[in-house]
Amino acid sequence: MDLHQRLLEVSRGFRIDYEYLGYETIQMGNVNRTYKVNFRMPDGMPKSFLVQNVNTYAFRNPVGLMENIDKVTEHIRAKKPGQLALHFHHTAQRKTYIVDGKNFWRMTNYVPSVTYNTVTDLKVVRNAGKAFGEFQMDLADFDISELTETIPGFHNTRQRYENFLQAVREDKAGRACQVQEEIDYLLSVQDLACTLTDLQQQGKLPLRVTHNDTKINNVLFSPEDNSAMIVIDLDTVMPGLMGHDFGDAIRFAANFVEEDCSEYEKVGVNLEVFRAFAEGFLSKTAQTMTSQEIDTLALSCFVLTVELATRFLADYLDGDLYFKTNYPEHNLVRTRCQIALAKDMYKHLPEMEQIVRDCVEAAKAVK
Ligand code: GN1
Ligand code: MG
């Protein structure tokens, strides 16, 4: 069946019976497939929906995932009744998904908004920091045991290293011989990169409900005034560490270039963006943080960057099974870009730590 037909059937399944006009593929997201599906309403006005094909290779329990999202959005909606919230459409059987063969479909309203893959406007960065900080605080009283781990060990860096080393050993796609330098670098920083995982397992860092995939393009901004309207992509909301959200956001937003840039000499951490994000994030969270969380926040950026490098490289070695790729070396380029970023972050760690301390102090002074 062609994709037009399939998207039309899925839309009808979610009880959208307007006149079908067509679809556009949304390029965002490296795991799920997302389409904007366009209709004409009886009054002649256009209306669009986002239809997603959830990647069930990555998410083995998509039903549990949808239950997580329901619970989390319900919790936030109860706190902020007027605020824009993620809303999934239901089938006639009151389900928020349609399973057809291996495909797992869901549908949300399309929200006209602006998103950013790279951003230099510090006001936007600060707003993103606030949005992710507030998201975590909104869920601070959510019962962790209610959540399914949608990808077990998602930010367990030790486990990520084990998977990576297994990929090196198996060398399924016969590519290991090309990447010895990258393998050596990742092994040389293994213990430092596993700091958060180790501290958490020793009970020294508290588990919270975290977003776990805090790319700045997961915040929708208002086209009018660039305020953050809503945090999206709740697939990986799970128990996690504060540093997972902070570190992943910095890894993505504070890089001078996009995460798959092949001009490695341009890669690096933009400390102005780092400071702006930290200001926003910590203005919401500093009051609740433990001293260990504060002390490891800057390091968490290095940790998340290295962890993702192990994931990209493992996938490259496996033959690109997990991440969507646009060309054969895509995962290798992503790996090299993350390694270049990790090296630069390591160099700037003392400055990043100082900025975190300054922002915590400023945030505490305000309250
Ligand atoms: C994936 O699909 P997307 O873009 O939301 C991945 C993240 C990575 C990111 C790297 C479930 O996120 O962990 O950081 O790619 N999500 C999953 O771009 O694996
Ligand atoms: Mg995601």
XYZ file of C-alpha atoms and ligand atoms in Angstrom:
387
model
C 0.000 0.000 0.000
C 1.403 3.414 -0.808
C 1.993 5.930 1.939
C -0.882 8.221 0.867
C -3.314 5.371 1.213
C -1.842 4.249 4.505
C -1.877 7.735 6.068
C -5.424 8.224 4.880
C -6.522 4.945 6.466
C -4.755 5.780 9.704
C -6.443 9.200 9.761
C -9.848 7.612 9.163
C -9.036 5.194 11.990
C -8.606 8.217 14.239
C -12.000 9.421 13.011
C -10.769 12.315 10.859
C -13.169 12.321 7.939
C -12.224 15.599 6.243
C -11.156 15.723 2.614
C -7.597 14.382 2.307
C -5.172 16.733 0.542
C -1.794 15.040 1.000
C 1.153 14.702 3.370
C 4.598 16.173 3.986
C 7.425 14.254 5.639
C 8.762 16.025 8.714
C 12.527 15.630 8.775
C 12.875 16.019 12.527
C 13.635 13.073 14.794
C 16.166 10.326 14.273
C 14.017 7.402 15.374
C 10.273 7.725 14.643
C 8.814 8.676 11.250
C 6.646 11.790 11.304
C 4.218 13.129 8.695
C 2.126 16.251 8.534
C -1.147 15.170 6.989
C -3.274 17.888 5.426
C -7.065 18.015 5.063
C -9.800 20.429 4.021
C -12.658 20.908 6.447
C -16.281 21.272 5.237
C -16.027 25.065 5.635
C -13.082 25.049 3.207
C -10.442 25.774 5.849
C -7.252 23.682 5.894
C -6.499 21.504 8.916
C -3.369 19.447 9.594
C -2.457 16.624 11.921
C 0.821 14.972 12.827
C 0.862 11.257 12.228
C 3.770 9.263 13.612
C 4.971 5.786 12.891
C 6.635 4.785 16.162
C 9.858 2.845 15.711
C 9.161 -0.464 17.400
C 12.752 -1.615 16.953
C 13.700 1.166 19.400
C 10.532 1.055 21.507
C 9.713 -2.578 22.210
C 6.667 -1.746 24.320
C 4.867 1.062 22.463
C 1.608 0.492 24.346
C 3.414 1.047 27.664
C 4.984 4.125 26.103
C 1.580 5.589 25.213
C 0.350 4.865 28.739
C 3.345 6.777 30.140
C 2.554 9.763 27.961
C -1.107 9.717 28.982
C -0.219 9.705 32.661
C 2.423 12.395 32.365
C 0.327 14.778 30.258
C -2.631 14.213 32.577
C -0.457 15.123 35.566
C 0.760 18.320 33.916
C -2.709 19.252 32.647
C -4.129 18.950 36.161
C -1.529 21.448 37.372
C -1.867 23.866 34.465
C -5.395 23.611 33.141
C -5.123 26.457 30.620
C -1.777 25.508 29.112
C -1.263 23.914 25.721
C -0.834 20.165 26.231
C 0.072 17.268 23.996
C -3.147 15.606 22.895
C -3.432 12.267 21.111
C -6.474 11.395 19.047
C -8.503 8.285 19.846
C -9.914 5.534 17.676
C -13.540 4.442 17.935
C -12.302 1.888 20.490
C -10.815 4.738 22.591
C -7.241 3.755 21.806
C -4.498 6.323 21.170
C -2.810 4.077 18.622
C -3.438 1.863 15.630
C -1.369 -1.246 15.030
C -1.100 -2.471 11.462
C 1.375 -5.286 11.043
C 4.721 -3.987 12.270
C 3.538 -0.367 12.192
C 2.425 1.475 15.288
C 0.595 4.715 14.466
C -0.496 7.671 16.570
C -1.885 11.100 15.799
C -1.736 14.546 17.399
C -2.949 17.978 16.444
C -0.505 20.007 14.423
C 0.565 23.080 16.398
C 1.777 26.011 14.257
C 5.081 26.855 15.871
C 8.783 27.512 15.390
C 11.502 24.975 16.200
C 15.283 25.282 16.179
C 18.097 22.879 15.340
C 20.768 25.427 16.091
C 20.132 28.607 17.958
C 22.169 31.689 18.752
C 19.376 33.904 20.085
C 20.156 33.691 23.803
C 16.606 34.621 24.776
C 15.318 31.553 22.934
C 17.967 29.388 24.596
C 17.054 30.720 28.046
C 13.380 30.011 27.346
C 14.233 26.456 26.320
C 16.182 25.989 29.561
C 13.219 27.254 31.545
C 10.820 24.975 29.656
C 12.851 21.822 30.348
C 13.503 22.880 33.960
C 9.814 23.515 34.495
C 8.896 20.219 32.856
C 11.023 18.381 35.412
C 9.596 20.384 38.284
C 6.018 19.727 37.113
C 6.781 16.035 37.417
C 8.690 16.256 40.703
C 5.666 14.876 42.588
C 4.828 12.216 39.992
C 5.092 8.654 41.301
C 8.081 7.128 39.459
C 6.770 3.582 39.916
C 3.852 4.460 37.594
C 6.194 4.672 34.598
C 7.251 1.901 32.255
C 10.906 2.096 31.227
C 10.266 2.540 27.511
C 13.902 1.761 26.667
C 15.490 -0.067 29.584
C 18.853 1.386 30.605
C 18.384 4.327 28.230
C 20.992 6.507 29.936
C 22.860 3.732 31.710
C 26.256 4.644 30.301
C 27.919 1.425 31.522
C 25.311 -0.583 29.644
C 25.741 1.668 26.587
C 29.481 0.867 26.659
C 28.740 -2.852 26.895
C 26.454 -2.627 23.860
C 29.092 -0.656 22.003
C 31.845 -3.163 22.806
C 29.589 -5.982 21.704
C 29.041 -4.178 18.393
C 32.823 -3.856 18.023
C 33.282 -7.583 18.695
C 30.509 -8.670 16.361
C 31.411 -6.140 13.656
C 28.245 -7.090 11.759
C 28.729 -4.635 8.902
C 32.509 -5.175 8.595
C 33.246 -1.531 9.443
C 35.321 -1.829 12.641
C 38.626 -1.573 10.769
C 37.727 2.006 9.703
C 37.076 3.335 13.191
C 39.955 2.257 15.446
C 40.746 5.848 16.390
C 37.166 6.483 17.521
C 37.055 3.196 19.443
C 40.317 4.070 21.207
C 39.104 7.514 22.199
C 35.803 6.214 23.577
C 37.605 3.540 25.606
C 40.052 6.099 26.985
C 37.226 8.147 28.552
C 35.015 5.259 29.644
C 35.300 5.683 33.418
C 34.796 9.436 33.332
C 31.800 9.015 31.022
C 30.258 6.512 33.450
C 30.448 8.919 36.405
C 26.699 9.646 36.543
C 25.720 6.001 36.217
C 28.164 4.967 38.945
C 27.102 7.731 41.339
C 23.466 6.894 40.809
C 24.095 3.226 41.499
C 25.922 4.175 44.696
C 22.839 6.130 45.738
C 24.623 9.460 45.458
C 22.437 11.010 42.767
C 18.623 11.003 43.118
C 16.356 9.478 40.501
C 13.750 11.880 39.192
C 11.166 11.798 36.436
C 13.074 13.191 33.473
C 12.448 13.812 29.786
C 15.685 12.145 28.613
C 15.654 13.516 25.066
C 15.981 17.256 25.534
C 17.028 18.391 22.087
C 16.008 22.006 21.699
C 13.842 21.018 18.735
C 11.648 19.216 21.245
C 10.423 22.603 22.450
C 7.813 24.345 20.308
C 8.191 28.116 20.363
C 5.533 30.693 19.655
C 5.854 32.248 16.177
C 4.776 35.577 17.725
C 7.210 36.103 20.577
C 9.507 33.068 20.730
C 8.215 32.039 24.135
C 8.297 28.288 24.766
C 4.797 26.898 24.254
C 5.192 23.193 24.979
C 7.721 20.414 25.467
C 7.076 17.552 23.047
C 8.447 14.058 22.338
C 7.581 12.397 25.624
C 8.564 8.895 24.435
C 11.483 8.639 26.811
C 9.962 10.204 29.918
C 11.278 7.783 32.506
C 13.153 7.716 35.778
C 16.468 9.498 35.168
C 18.931 12.032 36.484
C 18.776 15.784 36.323
C 22.078 15.727 34.453
C 20.573 13.603 31.699
C 18.221 16.397 30.708
C 20.698 19.199 31.209
C 23.565 17.371 29.514
C 21.617 16.241 26.468
C 20.177 19.719 25.946
C 23.635 21.312 26.025
C 25.098 18.625 23.784
C 22.580 19.597 21.130
C 21.940 23.324 21.612
C 25.348 24.596 22.686
C 27.302 22.996 19.867
C 28.408 25.617 17.328
C 27.146 23.305 14.583
C 24.476 20.621 14.116
C 25.076 17.190 15.611
C 25.888 15.636 12.246
C 28.216 18.326 10.909
C 31.217 16.852 9.110
C 33.349 19.987 9.443
C 34.799 18.784 12.696
C 37.040 21.805 13.176
C 33.900 23.925 13.618
C 32.517 21.716 16.395
C 32.691 23.018 19.963
C 30.786 24.190 22.983
C 29.448 27.728 22.759
C 29.806 28.996 26.327
C 27.365 31.855 25.780
C 24.659 29.390 24.810
C 25.727 27.149 27.691
C 25.306 30.031 30.130
C 21.919 31.089 28.742
C 20.530 27.543 28.916
C 21.953 27.065 32.431
C 20.367 30.337 33.562
C 16.946 29.260 32.322
C 17.141 25.663 33.524
C 18.585 26.469 36.936
C 16.136 29.325 37.547
C 13.527 26.556 37.781
C 15.503 23.728 39.374
C 18.333 25.088 41.552
C 16.222 25.160 44.707
C 15.625 21.427 44.602
C 19.097 20.270 43.579
C 21.494 18.352 45.796
C 25.122 19.453 45.979
C 26.169 16.317 44.084
C 23.779 17.228 41.281
C 25.207 20.732 41.094
C 28.793 19.459 41.157
C 28.195 16.996 38.313
C 25.972 19.156 36.089
C 28.735 20.486 33.830
C 30.310 17.041 33.590
C 26.926 15.618 32.574
C 27.276 17.427 29.224
C 30.496 15.544 28.483
C 28.874 12.315 29.703
C 25.806 12.598 27.464
C 27.945 13.533 24.470
C 30.241 10.536 24.887
C 27.302 8.241 25.584
C 25.639 9.273 22.330
C 28.923 8.789 20.478
C 28.988 5.167 21.705
C 25.395 4.752 20.477
C 26.040 6.259 17.043
C 29.204 4.219 16.595
C 27.564 0.992 17.778
C 24.799 1.574 15.231
C 27.328 2.294 12.491
C 29.052 -0.999 13.307
C 25.704 -2.847 13.382
C 24.852 -1.560 9.893
C 22.519 1.360 10.799
C 19.621 -0.496 12.353
C 18.498 2.018 14.969
C 18.952 5.616 13.821
C 17.532 6.916 10.566
C 20.395 7.700 8.195
C 20.483 9.802 5.023
C 23.731 8.378 3.634
C 25.996 5.396 4.440
C 28.512 7.274 6.627
C 25.883 9.281 8.506
C 26.304 7.515 11.838
C 30.084 7.754 11.544
C 29.898 11.507 10.924
C 27.582 11.856 13.904
C 30.058 9.879 16.022
C 33.009 12.038 14.980
C 31.043 15.214 15.597
C 30.120 14.048 19.116
C 33.705 13.042 19.840
C 34.978 16.450 18.716
C 32.386 18.085 20.950
C 33.276 15.892 23.935
C 36.946 16.812 23.571
C 36.115 20.506 23.488
C 33.801 20.200 26.487
C 36.526 18.439 28.443
C 38.829 21.384 27.772
C 36.224 23.880 28.965
C 34.957 21.900 31.949
C 36.318 24.285 34.630
C 34.584 27.250 32.969
C 31.347 25.322 32.595
C 31.489 24.338 36.272
C 31.989 27.958 37.259
C 29.013 29.067 35.148
C 26.823 26.436 36.829
C 27.870 27.669 40.275
C 27.156 31.286 39.269
C 23.727 30.400 37.925
C 22.802 28.365 41.005
C 23.800 31.241 43.230
C 21.839 33.733 41.134
C 18.763 31.497 41.097
C 18.862 31.017 44.852
C 19.280 34.764 45.425
C 16.080 35.525 43.492
C 13.758 33.218 45.417
C 17.026 10.192 18.968
O 14.479 10.612 17.523
P 14.987 11.750 18.275
O 15.635 12.728 17.392
O 13.952 12.367 19.178
C 17.316 9.411 20.231
C 18.033 10.286 21.254
C 19.299 10.849 20.639
C 18.940 11.590 19.359
C 20.174 12.070 18.658
C 14.582 7.212 21.547
O 16.110 11.216 19.277
O 18.373 9.517 22.383
O 19.937 11.718 21.540
O 18.208 10.743 18.455
N 16.068 8.914 20.789
C 15.912 7.620 21.070
O 19.805 12.891 17.626
O 16.813 6.807 20.953
Mg 12.950 11.552 20.807
